[in-house]
Amino acid sequence: MKFSLESVYTWYRNLLRNPKYRWWVILGTLVYIVSPIDIAPDFIPIVGEIDDVLLLTLLVTEVSGLVIEGWKARKGYVETNTSTTPEDSSATGNTVDVDAVSVK
């Protein structure tokens, strides 16, 4: 199994985005930050705080992203990619709505 920081970040991010485990991950992260027992102990002058600061930054970034997404969804904000270039306006503007039907 290949270990990388990107895989740990992806795992943490996916776990935070799962509503079933979100509050447990937030609580566990806050306990880890406050706890003196961690990967790099806090009594080591600079290294001890680096892992706490990185984890706190990651937590704040992801939670604020979730809050913003939830706020946009509640307000009904839909991102539309409208183009005002003349090349795109020459494309056909016909839209066909199709209902999905299961095929057996």
mmCIF file of N, CA, C and O in Angstrom:
data_model
loop_
_atom_site.group_PDB
_atom_site.id
_atom_site.type_symbol
_atom_site.label_atom_id
_atom_site.label_comp_id
_atom_site.label_asym_id
_atom_site.label_seq_id
_atom_site.Cartn_x
_atom_site.Cartn_y
_atom_site.Cartn_z
ATOM 1 N N MET A 1 0.841 -1.175 0.000
ATOM 2 C CA MET A 1 0.000 0.000 0.000
ATOM 3 C C MET A 1 0.892 1.245 0.000
ATOM 4 O O MET A 1 1.804 1.365 0.794
ATOM 5 N N LYS A 2 0.607 2.149 -0.891
ATOM 6 C CA LYS A 2 1.396 3.357 -1.027
ATOM 7 C C LYS A 2 0.860 4.422 -0.074
ATOM 8 O O LYS A 2 -0.329 4.729 -0.074
ATOM 9 N N PHE A 3 1.745 4.983 0.729
ATOM 10 C CA PHE A 3 1.366 6.020 1.681
ATOM 11 C C PHE A 3 1.827 7.375 1.155
ATOM 12 O O PHE A 3 2.976 7.548 0.777
ATOM 13 N N SER A 4 0.903 8.309 1.114
ATOM 14 C CA SER A 4 1.269 9.661 0.709
ATOM 15 C C SER A 4 0.379 10.655 1.439
ATOM 16 O O SER A 4 -0.693 10.313 1.938
ATOM 17 N N LEU A 5 0.846 11.874 1.506
ATOM 18 C CA LEU A 5 0.052 12.917 2.149
ATOM 19 C C LEU A 5 -1.231 13.182 1.380
ATOM 20 O O LEU A 5 -2.267 13.499 1.962
ATOM 21 N N GLU A 6 -1.172 13.044 0.062
ATOM 22 C CA GLU A 6 -2.360 13.271 -0.747
ATOM 23 C C GLU A 6 -3.446 12.238 -0.444
ATOM 24 O O GLU A 6 -4.620 12.576 -0.370
ATOM 25 N N SER A 7 -3.057 10.983 -0.222
ATOM 26 C CA SER A 7 -4.047 9.963 0.107
ATOM 27 C C SER A 7 -4.662 10.208 1.485
ATOM 28 O O SER A 7 -5.862 9.996 1.683
ATOM 29 N N VAL A 8 -3.858 10.665 2.443
ATOM 30 C CA VAL A 8 -4.389 10.989 3.771
ATOM 31 C C VAL A 8 -5.337 12.182 3.685
ATOM 32 O O VAL A 8 -6.408 12.182 4.294
ATOM 33 N N TYR A 9 -4.955 13.194 2.904
ATOM 34 C CA TYR A 9 -5.813 14.363 2.718
ATOM 35 C C TYR A 9 -7.133 13.973 2.065
ATOM 36 O O TYR A 9 -8.206 14.408 2.497
ATOM 37 N N THR A 10 -7.076 13.145 1.044
ATOM 38 C CA THR A 10 -8.292 12.697 0.356
ATOM 39 C C THR A 10 -9.178 11.896 1.301
ATOM 40 O O THR A 10 -10.395 12.070 1.323
ATOM 41 N N TRP A 11 -8.578 11.019 2.085
ATOM 42 C CA TRP A 11 -9.340 10.229 3.050
ATOM 43 C C TRP A 11 -10.021 11.132 4.073
ATOM 44 O O TRP A 11 -11.205 10.971 4.372
ATOM 45 N N TYR A 12 -9.285 12.091 4.618
ATOM 46 C CA TYR A 12 -9.830 13.012 5.619
ATOM 47 C C TYR A 12 -10.958 13.847 5.022
ATOM 48 O O TYR A 12 -12.005 14.022 5.635
ATOM 49 N N ARG A 13 -10.749 14.334 3.807
ATOM 50 C CA ARG A 13 -11.759 15.168 3.150
ATOM 51 C C ARG A 13 -13.036 14.370 2.869
ATOM 52 O O ARG A 13 -14.137 14.851 3.113
ATOM 53 N N ASN A 14 -12.885 13.158 2.371
ATOM 54 C CA ASN A 14 -14.060 12.322 2.101
ATOM 55 C C ASN A 14 -14.788 11.959 3.383
ATOM 56 O O ASN A 14 -16.007 11.872 3.409
ATOM 57 N N LEU A 15 -14.047 11.731 4.459
ATOM 58 C CA LEU A 15 -14.668 11.414 5.737
ATOM 59 C C LEU A 15 -15.445 12.612 6.270
ATOM 60 O O LEU A 15 -16.540 12.457 6.825
ATOM 61 N N LEU A 16 -14.913 13.809 6.079
ATOM 62 C CA LEU A 16 -15.628 15.017 6.507
ATOM 63 C C LEU A 16 -16.868 15.268 5.663
ATOM 64 O O LEU A 16 -17.858 15.808 6.147
ATOM 65 N N ARG A 17 -16.843 14.896 4.411
ATOM 66 C CA ARG A 17 -17.993 15.125 3.532
ATOM 67 C C ARG A 17 -19.099 14.090 3.742
ATOM 68 O O ARG A 17 -20.196 14.265 3.257
ATOM 69 N N ASN A 18 -18.801 13.021 4.457
ATOM 70 C CA ASN A 18 -19.804 12.009 4.762
ATOM 71 C C ASN A 18 -20.609 12.481 5.976
ATOM 72 O O ASN A 18 -20.068 12.623 7.068
ATOM 73 N N PRO A 19 -21.907 12.733 5.807
ATOM 74 C CA PRO A 19 -22.700 13.278 6.920
ATOM 75 C C PRO A 19 -22.767 12.348 8.132
ATOM 76 O O PRO A 19 -22.960 12.801 9.253
ATOM 77 N N LYS A 20 -22.591 11.059 7.914
ATOM 78 C CA LYS A 20 -22.668 10.098 9.009
ATOM 79 C C LYS A 20 -21.501 10.251 9.986
ATOM 80 O O LYS A 20 -21.653 10.075 11.187
ATOM 81 N N TYR A 21 -20.310 10.589 9.469
ATOM 82 C CA TYR A 21 -19.117 10.657 10.305
ATOM 83 C C TYR A 21 -18.612 12.074 10.542
ATOM 84 O O TYR A 21 -17.623 12.263 11.237
ATOM 85 N N ARG A 22 -19.241 13.058 9.959
ATOM 86 C CA ARG A 22 -18.727 14.436 9.986
ATOM 87 C C ARG A 22 -18.468 14.944 11.401
ATOM 88 O O ARG A 22 -17.390 15.445 11.703
ATOM 89 N N TRP A 23 -19.450 14.837 12.279
ATOM 90 C CA TRP A 23 -19.291 15.391 13.626
ATOM 91 C C TRP A 23 -18.274 14.616 14.433
ATOM 92 O O TRP A 23 -17.579 15.175 15.282
ATOM 93 N N TRP A 24 -18.152 13.316 14.192
ATOM 94 C CA TRP A 24 -17.133 12.532 14.880
ATOM 95 C C TRP A 24 -15.734 12.956 14.451
ATOM 96 O O TRP A 24 -14.819 13.023 15.280
ATOM 97 N N VAL A 25 -15.557 13.234 13.179
ATOM 98 C CA VAL A 25 -14.249 13.664 12.679
ATOM 99 C C VAL A 25 -13.901 15.048 13.222
ATOM 100 O O VAL A 25 -12.756 15.288 13.640
ATOM 101 N N ILE A 26 -14.863 15.945 13.252
ATOM 102 C CA ILE A 26 -14.618 17.284 13.790
ATOM 103 C C ILE A 26 -14.260 17.199 15.273
ATOM 104 O O ILE A 26 -13.291 17.818 15.726
ATOM 105 N N LEU A 27 -15.013 16.414 16.025
ATOM 106 C CA LEU A 27 -14.731 16.251 17.449
ATOM 107 C C LEU A 27 -13.364 15.605 17.664
ATOM 108 O O LEU A 27 -12.577 16.052 18.509
ATOM 109 N N GLY A 28 -13.066 14.560 16.908
ATOM 110 C CA GLY A 28 -11.770 13.889 17.031
ATOM 111 C C GLY A 28 -10.609 14.805 16.680
ATOM 112 O O GLY A 28 -9.557 14.769 17.326
ATOM 113 N N THR A 29 -10.790 15.636 15.657
ATOM 114 C CA THR A 29 -9.740 16.575 15.278
ATOM 115 C C THR A 29 -9.502 17.602 16.378
ATOM 116 O O THR A 29 -8.355 17.923 16.707
ATOM 117 N N LEU A 30 -10.574 18.128 16.955
ATOM 118 C CA LEU A 30 -10.418 19.109 18.035
ATOM 119 C C LEU A 30 -9.775 18.489 19.265
ATOM 120 O O LEU A 30 -8.933 19.120 19.919
ATOM 121 N N VAL A 31 -10.117 17.243 19.587
ATOM 122 C CA VAL A 31 -9.486 16.555 20.721
ATOM 123 C C VAL A 31 -8.006 16.337 20.434
ATOM 124 O O VAL A 31 -7.158 16.516 21.304
ATOM 125 N N TYR A 32 -7.675 15.971 19.210
ATOM 126 C CA TYR A 32 -6.273 15.771 18.832
ATOM 127 C C TYR A 32 -5.470 17.063 18.959
ATOM 128 O O TYR A 32 -4.332 17.050 19.424
ATOM 129 N N ILE A 33 -6.071 18.161 18.553
ATOM 130 C CA ILE A 33 -5.367 19.449 18.617
ATOM 131 C C ILE A 33 -5.123 19.868 20.066
ATOM 132 O O ILE A 33 -4.053 20.369 20.404
ATOM 133 N N VAL A 34 -6.083 19.644 20.944
ATOM 134 C CA VAL A 34 -5.961 20.040 22.345
ATOM 135 C C VAL A 34 -5.071 19.071 23.121
ATOM 136 O O VAL A 34 -4.362 19.477 24.043
ATOM 137 N N SER A 35 -5.064 17.812 22.719
ATOM 138 C CA SER A 35 -4.315 16.784 23.439
ATOM 139 C C SER A 35 -2.807 16.989 23.318
ATOM 140 O O SER A 35 -2.296 17.288 22.246
ATOM 141 N N PRO A 36 -2.083 16.793 24.414
ATOM 142 C CA PRO A 36 -0.622 16.898 24.347
ATOM 143 C C PRO A 36 0.018 15.655 23.721
ATOM 144 O O PRO A 36 1.187 15.664 23.377
ATOM 145 N N ILE A 37 -0.745 14.590 23.575
ATOM 146 C CA ILE A 37 -0.233 13.352 22.992
ATOM 147 C C ILE A 37 -0.632 13.316 21.523
ATOM 148 O O ILE A 37 -1.811 13.185 21.182
ATOM 149 N N ASP A 38 0.345 13.450 20.640
ATOM 150 C CA ASP A 38 0.083 13.378 19.218
ATOM 151 C C ASP A 38 1.354 12.987 18.480
ATOM 152 O O ASP A 38 2.334 12.596 19.105
ATOM 153 N N ILE A 39 1.352 13.092 17.173
ATOM 154 C CA ILE A 39 2.494 12.651 16.366
ATOM 155 C C ILE A 39 3.766 13.385 16.770
ATOM 156 O O ILE A 39 4.804 12.786 16.992
ATOM 157 N N ALA A 40 3.704 14.681 16.822
ATOM 158 C CA ALA A 40 4.843 15.490 17.268
ATOM 159 C C ALA A 40 4.406 16.179 18.566
ATOM 160 O O ALA A 40 3.585 17.087 18.532
ATOM 161 N N PRO A 41 4.914 15.736 19.709
ATOM 162 C CA PRO A 41 4.468 16.300 20.995
ATOM 163 C C PRO A 41 4.640 17.817 21.056
ATOM 164 O O PRO A 41 5.573 18.383 20.493
ATOM 165 N N ASP A 42 3.723 18.454 21.732
ATOM 166 C CA ASP A 42 3.683 19.910 21.771
ATOM 167 C C ASP A 42 4.823 20.529 22.580
ATOM 168 O O ASP A 42 5.078 21.717 22.456
ATOM 169 N N PHE A 43 5.494 19.757 23.405
ATOM 170 C CA PHE A 43 6.584 20.352 24.178
ATOM 171 C C PHE A 43 7.841 20.563 23.337
ATOM 172 O O PHE A 43 8.764 21.234 23.778
ATOM 173 N N ILE A 44 7.888 20.004 22.126
ATOM 174 C CA ILE A 44 8.989 20.298 21.202
ATOM 175 C C ILE A 44 8.668 21.667 20.588
ATOM 176 O O ILE A 44 7.584 21.846 20.027
ATOM 177 N N PRO A 45 9.567 22.633 20.675
ATOM 178 C CA PRO A 45 9.242 24.033 20.380
ATOM 179 C C PRO A 45 8.469 24.320 19.097
ATOM 180 O O PRO A 45 7.363 24.811 19.159
ATOM 181 N N ILE A 46 8.976 24.032 17.932
ATOM 182 C CA ILE A 46 8.280 24.423 16.698
ATOM 183 C C ILE A 46 7.588 23.243 16.053
ATOM 184 O O ILE A 46 6.440 23.342 15.607
ATOM 185 N N VAL A 47 8.260 22.112 16.022
ATOM 186 C CA VAL A 47 7.720 20.923 15.361
ATOM 187 C C VAL A 47 6.431 20.461 16.029
ATOM 188 O O VAL A 47 5.521 19.954 15.368
ATOM 189 N N GLY A 48 6.329 20.663 17.327
ATOM 190 C CA GLY A 48 5.141 20.228 18.057
ATOM 191 C C GLY A 48 3.877 20.955 17.648
ATOM 192 O O GLY A 48 2.786 20.393 17.699
ATOM 193 N N GLU A 49 4.023 22.183 17.220
ATOM 194 C CA GLU A 49 2.848 22.944 16.810
ATOM 195 C C GLU A 49 2.534 22.818 15.323
ATOM 196 O O GLU A 49 1.419 23.113 14.903
ATOM 197 N N ILE A 50 3.490 22.384 14.532
ATOM 198 C CA ILE A 50 3.265 22.321 13.082
ATOM 199 C C ILE A 50 2.145 21.358 12.728
ATOM 200 O O ILE A 50 1.264 21.693 11.934
ATOM 201 N N ASP A 51 2.134 20.146 13.299
ATOM 202 C CA ASP A 51 1.074 19.198 12.946
ATOM 203 C C ASP A 51 -0.297 19.692 13.411
ATOM 204 O O ASP A 51 -1.303 19.519 12.720
ATOM 205 N N ASP A 52 -0.332 20.366 14.579
ATOM 206 C CA ASP A 52 -1.607 20.908 15.051
ATOM 207 C C ASP A 52 -2.112 22.026 14.142
ATOM 208 O O ASP A 52 -3.300 22.081 13.816
ATOM 209 N N VAL A 53 -1.222 22.898 13.728
ATOM 210 C CA VAL A 53 -1.615 24.011 12.856
ATOM 211 C C VAL A 53 -2.070 23.494 11.486
ATOM 212 O O VAL A 53 -3.075 23.961 10.941
ATOM 213 N N LEU A 54 -1.351 22.519 10.944
ATOM 214 C CA LEU A 54 -1.744 21.957 9.642
ATOM 215 C C LEU A 54 -3.115 21.282 9.722
ATOM 216 O O LEU A 54 -3.959 21.467 8.842
ATOM 217 N N LEU A 55 -3.328 20.514 10.772
ATOM 218 C CA LEU A 55 -4.613 19.831 10.916
ATOM 219 C C LEU A 55 -5.748 20.821 11.168
ATOM 220 O O LEU A 55 -6.842 20.674 10.620
ATOM 221 N N LEU A 56 -5.487 21.851 11.966
ATOM 222 C CA LEU A 56 -6.508 22.867 12.208
ATOM 223 C C LEU A 56 -6.826 23.636 10.928
ATOM 224 O O LEU A 56 -7.993 23.922 10.648
ATOM 225 N N THR A 57 -5.796 23.935 10.132
ATOM 226 C CA THR A 57 -6.020 24.614 8.858
ATOM 227 C C THR A 57 -6.858 23.757 7.921
ATOM 228 O O THR A 57 -7.792 24.250 7.279
ATOM 229 N N LEU A 58 -6.544 22.485 7.854
ATOM 230 C CA LEU A 58 -7.308 21.574 7.011
ATOM 231 C C LEU A 58 -8.756 21.477 7.475
ATOM 232 O O LEU A 58 -9.689 21.527 6.664
ATOM 233 N N LEU A 59 -8.962 21.389 8.781
ATOM 234 C CA LEU A 59 -10.320 21.301 9.322
ATOM 235 C C LEU A 59 -11.115 22.567 9.015
ATOM 236 O O LEU A 59 -12.252 22.489 8.540
ATOM 237 N N VAL A 60 -10.530 23.726 9.256
ATOM 238 C CA VAL A 60 -11.246 24.988 9.012
ATOM 239 C C VAL A 60 -11.550 25.155 7.530
ATOM 240 O O VAL A 60 -12.643 25.575 7.150
ATOM 241 N N THR A 61 -10.608 24.795 6.672
ATOM 242 C CA THR A 61 -10.817 24.917 5.230
ATOM 243 C C THR A 61 -11.967 24.037 4.763
ATOM 244 O O THR A 61 -12.857 24.489 4.032
ATOM 245 N N GLU A 62 -11.963 22.787 5.170
ATOM 246 C CA GLU A 62 -12.997 21.857 4.721
ATOM 247 C C GLU A 62 -14.372 22.187 5.305
ATOM 248 O O GLU A 62 -15.380 22.144 4.608
ATOM 249 N N VAL A 63 -14.417 22.529 6.589
ATOM 250 C CA VAL A 63 -15.703 22.845 7.208
ATOM 251 C C VAL A 63 -16.275 24.140 6.621
ATOM 252 O O VAL A 63 -17.477 24.225 6.361
ATOM 253 N N SER A 64 -15.425 25.137 6.381
ATOM 254 C CA SER A 64 -15.940 26.368 5.775
ATOM 255 C C SER A 64 -16.429 26.110 4.351
ATOM 256 O O SER A 64 -17.421 26.690 3.923
ATOM 257 N N GLY A 65 -15.752 25.227 3.622
ATOM 258 C CA GLY A 65 -16.225 24.858 2.285
ATOM 259 C C GLY A 65 -17.579 24.173 2.341
ATOM 260 O O GLY A 65 -18.460 24.436 1.516
ATOM 261 N N LEU A 66 -17.772 23.297 3.325
ATOM 262 C CA LEU A 66 -19.068 22.628 3.488
ATOM 263 C C LEU A 66 -20.166 23.627 3.861
ATOM 264 O O LEU A 66 -21.300 23.526 3.382
ATOM 265 N N VAL A 67 -19.833 24.575 4.719
ATOM 266 C CA VAL A 67 -20.813 25.590 5.129
ATOM 267 C C VAL A 67 -21.210 26.449 3.930
ATOM 268 O O VAL A 67 -22.396 26.737 3.722
ATOM 269 N N ILE A 68 -20.241 26.851 3.131
ATOM 270 C CA ILE A 68 -20.538 27.673 1.950
ATOM 271 C C ILE A 68 -21.385 26.900 0.947
ATOM 272 O O ILE A 68 -22.347 27.440 0.393
ATOM 273 N N GLU A 69 -21.056 25.618 0.719
ATOM 274 C CA GLU A 69 -21.863 24.799 -0.199
ATOM 275 C C GLU A 69 -23.290 24.654 0.315
ATOM 276 O O GLU A 69 -24.249 24.731 -0.454
ATOM 277 N N GLY A 70 -23.439 24.434 1.620
ATOM 278 C CA GLY A 70 -24.774 24.311 2.198
ATOM 279 C C GLY A 70 -25.552 25.603 2.100
ATOM 280 O O GLY A 70 -26.759 25.605 1.822
ATOM 281 N N TRP A 71 -24.873 26.717 2.302
ATOM 282 C CA TRP A 71 -25.533 28.017 2.205
ATOM 283 C C TRP A 71 -25.983 28.282 0.773
ATOM 284 O O TRP A 71 -27.097 28.760 0.541
ATOM 285 N N LYS A 72 -25.143 27.957 -0.187
ATOM 286 C CA LYS A 72 -25.513 28.142 -1.593
ATOM 287 C C LYS A 72 -26.676 27.243 -1.973
ATOM 288 O O LYS A 72 -27.568 27.658 -2.707
ATOM 289 N N ALA A 73 -26.682 26.020 -1.484
ATOM 290 C CA ALA A 73 -27.772 25.102 -1.800
ATOM 291 C C ALA A 73 -29.082 25.591 -1.185
ATOM 292 O O ALA A 73 -30.144 25.471 -1.794
ATOM 293 N N ARG A 74 -29.018 26.133 0.028
ATOM 294 C CA ARG A 74 -30.222 26.641 0.669
ATOM 295 C C ARG A 74 -30.770 27.874 -0.035
ATOM 296 O O ARG A 74 -31.975 28.065 -0.113
ATOM 297 N N LYS A 75 -29.894 28.710 -0.520
ATOM 298 C CA LYS A 75 -30.318 29.923 -1.219
ATOM 299 C C LYS A 75 -30.750 29.647 -2.656
ATOM 300 O O LYS A 75 -31.281 30.528 -3.310
ATOM 301 N N GLY A 76 -30.509 28.442 -3.144
ATOM 302 C CA GLY A 76 -30.907 28.113 -4.502
ATOM 303 C C GLY A 76 -29.953 28.646 -5.541
ATOM 304 O O GLY A 76 -30.301 28.803 -6.697
ATOM 305 N N TYR A 77 -28.728 28.909 -5.139
ATOM 306 C CA TYR A 77 -27.720 29.433 -6.061
ATOM 307 C C TYR A 77 -27.275 28.314 -6.989
ATOM 308 O O TYR A 77 -26.878 27.260 -6.555
ATOM 309 N N VAL A 78 -27.368 28.571 -8.275
ATOM 310 C CA VAL A 78 -26.942 27.597 -9.271
ATOM 311 C C VAL A 78 -25.855 28.243 -10.099
ATOM 312 O O VAL A 78 -26.036 29.323 -10.649
ATOM 313 N N GLU A 79 -24.708 27.572 -10.191
ATOM 314 C CA GLU A 79 -23.618 28.097 -10.993
ATOM 315 C C GLU A 79 -23.926 27.844 -12.461
ATOM 316 O O GLU A 79 -24.158 26.722 -12.865
ATOM 317 N N THR A 80 -23.941 28.901 -13.229
ATOM 318 C CA THR A 80 -24.154 28.744 -14.659
ATOM 319 C C THR A 80 -22.947 29.279 -15.381
ATOM 320 O O THR A 80 -22.397 30.311 -15.023
ATOM 321 N N ASN A 81 -22.543 28.575 -16.387
ATOM 322 C CA ASN A 81 -21.411 28.998 -17.193
ATOM 323 C C ASN A 81 -21.958 29.604 -18.474
ATOM 324 O O ASN A 81 -22.075 28.948 -19.492
ATOM 325 N N THR A 82 -22.332 30.858 -18.420
ATOM 326 C CA THR A 82 -22.830 31.540 -19.604
ATOM 327 C C THR A 82 -21.676 32.227 -20.285
ATOM 328 O O THR A 82 -20.847 32.859 -19.651
ATOM 329 N N SER A 83 -21.653 32.085 -21.568
ATOM 330 C CA SER A 83 -20.559 32.672 -22.320
ATOM 331 C C SER A 83 -21.106 33.788 -23.183
ATOM 332 O O SER A 83 -22.174 33.679 -23.772
ATOM 333 N N THR A 84 -20.353 34.849 -23.267
ATOM 334 C CA THR A 84 -20.790 35.985 -24.076
ATOM 335 C C THR A 84 -19.942 36.138 -25.326
ATOM 336 O O THR A 84 -20.011 37.154 -25.988
ATOM 337 N N THR A 85 -19.139 35.123 -25.625
ATOM 338 C CA THR A 85 -18.305 35.219 -26.813
ATOM 339 C C THR A 85 -19.128 34.918 -28.053
ATOM 340 O O THR A 85 -20.059 34.116 -28.017
ATOM 341 N N PRO A 86 -18.830 35.548 -29.172
ATOM 342 C CA PRO A 86 -19.602 35.324 -30.386
ATOM 343 C C PRO A 86 -19.489 33.897 -30.912
ATOM 344 O O PRO A 86 -20.409 33.404 -31.532
ATOM 345 N N GLU A 87 -18.381 33.210 -30.636
ATOM 346 C CA GLU A 87 -18.237 31.843 -31.136
ATOM 347 C C GLU A 87 -19.269 30.917 -30.505
ATOM 348 O O GLU A 87 -19.809 30.036 -31.150
ATOM 349 N N ASP A 88 -19.513 31.088 -29.196
ATOM 350 C CA ASP A 88 -20.442 30.220 -28.499
ATOM 351 C C ASP A 88 -21.891 30.571 -28.815
ATOM 352 O O ASP A 88 -22.765 29.727 -28.707
ATOM 353 N N SER A 89 -22.165 31.798 -29.197
ATOM 354 C CA SER A 89 -23.540 32.184 -29.471
ATOM 355 C C SER A 89 -24.024 31.621 -30.797
ATOM 356 O O SER A 89 -25.215 31.572 -31.054
ATOM 357 N N SER A 90 -23.113 31.163 -31.650
ATOM 358 C CA SER A 90 -23.530 30.605 -32.929
ATOM 359 C C SER A 90 -23.960 29.154 -32.798
ATOM 360 O O SER A 90 -24.514 28.586 -33.733
ATOM 361 N N ALA A 91 -23.724 28.530 -31.646
ATOM 362 C CA ALA A 91 -24.128 27.148 -31.450
ATOM 363 C C ALA A 91 -25.648 27.077 -31.351
ATOM 364 O O ALA A 91 -26.321 28.051 -31.030
ATOM 365 N N THR A 92 -26.179 25.900 -31.641
ATOM 366 C CA THR A 92 -27.629 25.747 -31.597
ATOM 367 C C THR A 92 -28.109 25.869 -30.166
ATOM 368 O O THR A 92 -27.500 25.348 -29.246
ATOM 369 N N GLY A 93 -29.203 26.553 -29.972
ATOM 370 C CA GLY A 93 -29.753 26.787 -28.652
ATOM 371 C C GLY A 93 -30.902 25.850 -28.339
ATOM 372 O O GLY A 93 -31.649 26.085 -27.409
ATOM 373 N N ASN A 94 -31.080 24.798 -29.123
ATOM 374 C CA ASN A 94 -32.170 23.867 -28.881
ATOM 375 C C ASN A 94 -31.798 22.907 -27.769
ATOM 376 O O ASN A 94 -30.734 22.303 -27.779
ATOM 377 N N THR A 95 -32.691 22.756 -26.801
ATOM 378 C CA THR A 95 -32.480 21.834 -25.702
ATOM 379 C C THR A 95 -33.594 20.816 -25.714
ATOM 380 O O THR A 95 -34.768 21.166 -25.859
ATOM 381 N N VAL A 96 -33.210 19.565 -25.567
ATOM 382 C CA VAL A 96 -34.194 18.491 -25.563
ATOM 383 C C VAL A 96 -34.184 17.863 -24.187
ATOM 384 O O VAL A 96 -33.156 17.398 -23.711
ATOM 385 N N ASP A 97 -35.342 17.856 -23.518
ATOM 386 C CA ASP A 97 -35.478 17.196 -22.226
ATOM 387 C C ASP A 97 -35.985 15.783 -22.455
ATOM 388 O O ASP A 97 -36.968 15.570 -23.161
ATOM 389 N N VAL A 98 -35.319 14.830 -21.849
ATOM 390 C CA VAL A 98 -35.671 13.426 -22.032
ATOM 391 C C VAL A 98 -35.868 12.804 -20.672
ATOM 392 O O VAL A 98 -35.055 12.993 -19.766
ATOM 393 N N ASP A 99 -36.944 12.054 -20.503
ATOM 394 C CA ASP A 99 -37.184 11.326 -19.272
ATOM 395 C C ASP A 99 -36.474 9.992 -19.340
ATOM 396 O O ASP A 99 -36.495 9.318 -20.372
ATOM 397 N N ALA A 100 -35.880 9.579 -18.226
ATOM 398 C CA ALA A 100 -35.171 8.312 -18.184
ATOM 399 C C ALA A 100 -36.174 7.164 -18.061
ATOM 400 O O ALA A 100 -37.132 7.232 -17.305
ATOM 401 N N VAL A 101 -35.934 6.122 -18.829
ATOM 402 C CA VAL A 101 -36.783 4.936 -18.796
ATOM 403 C C VAL A 101 -35.879 3.745 -18.615
ATOM 404 O O VAL A 101 -34.875 3.597 -19.303
ATOM 405 N N SER A 102 -36.229 2.859 -17.667
ATOM 406 C CA SER A 102 -35.407 1.676 -17.446
ATOM 407 C C SER A 102 -35.671 0.665 -18.542
ATOM 408 O O SER A 102 -36.788 0.456 -18.986
ATOM 409 N N VAL A 103 -34.601 0.046 -18.993
ATOM 410 C CA VAL A 103 -34.691 -0.967 -20.043
ATOM 411 C C VAL A 103 -34.450 -2.320 -19.408
ATOM 412 O O VAL A 103 -33.460 -2.526 -18.739
ATOM 413 N N LYS A 104 -35.376 -3.233 -19.653
ATOM 414 C CA LYS A 104 -35.249 -4.577 -19.047
ATOM 415 C C LYS A 104 -34.919 -5.600 -20.089
ATOM 416 O O LYS A 104 -35.175 -5.527 -21.199
#
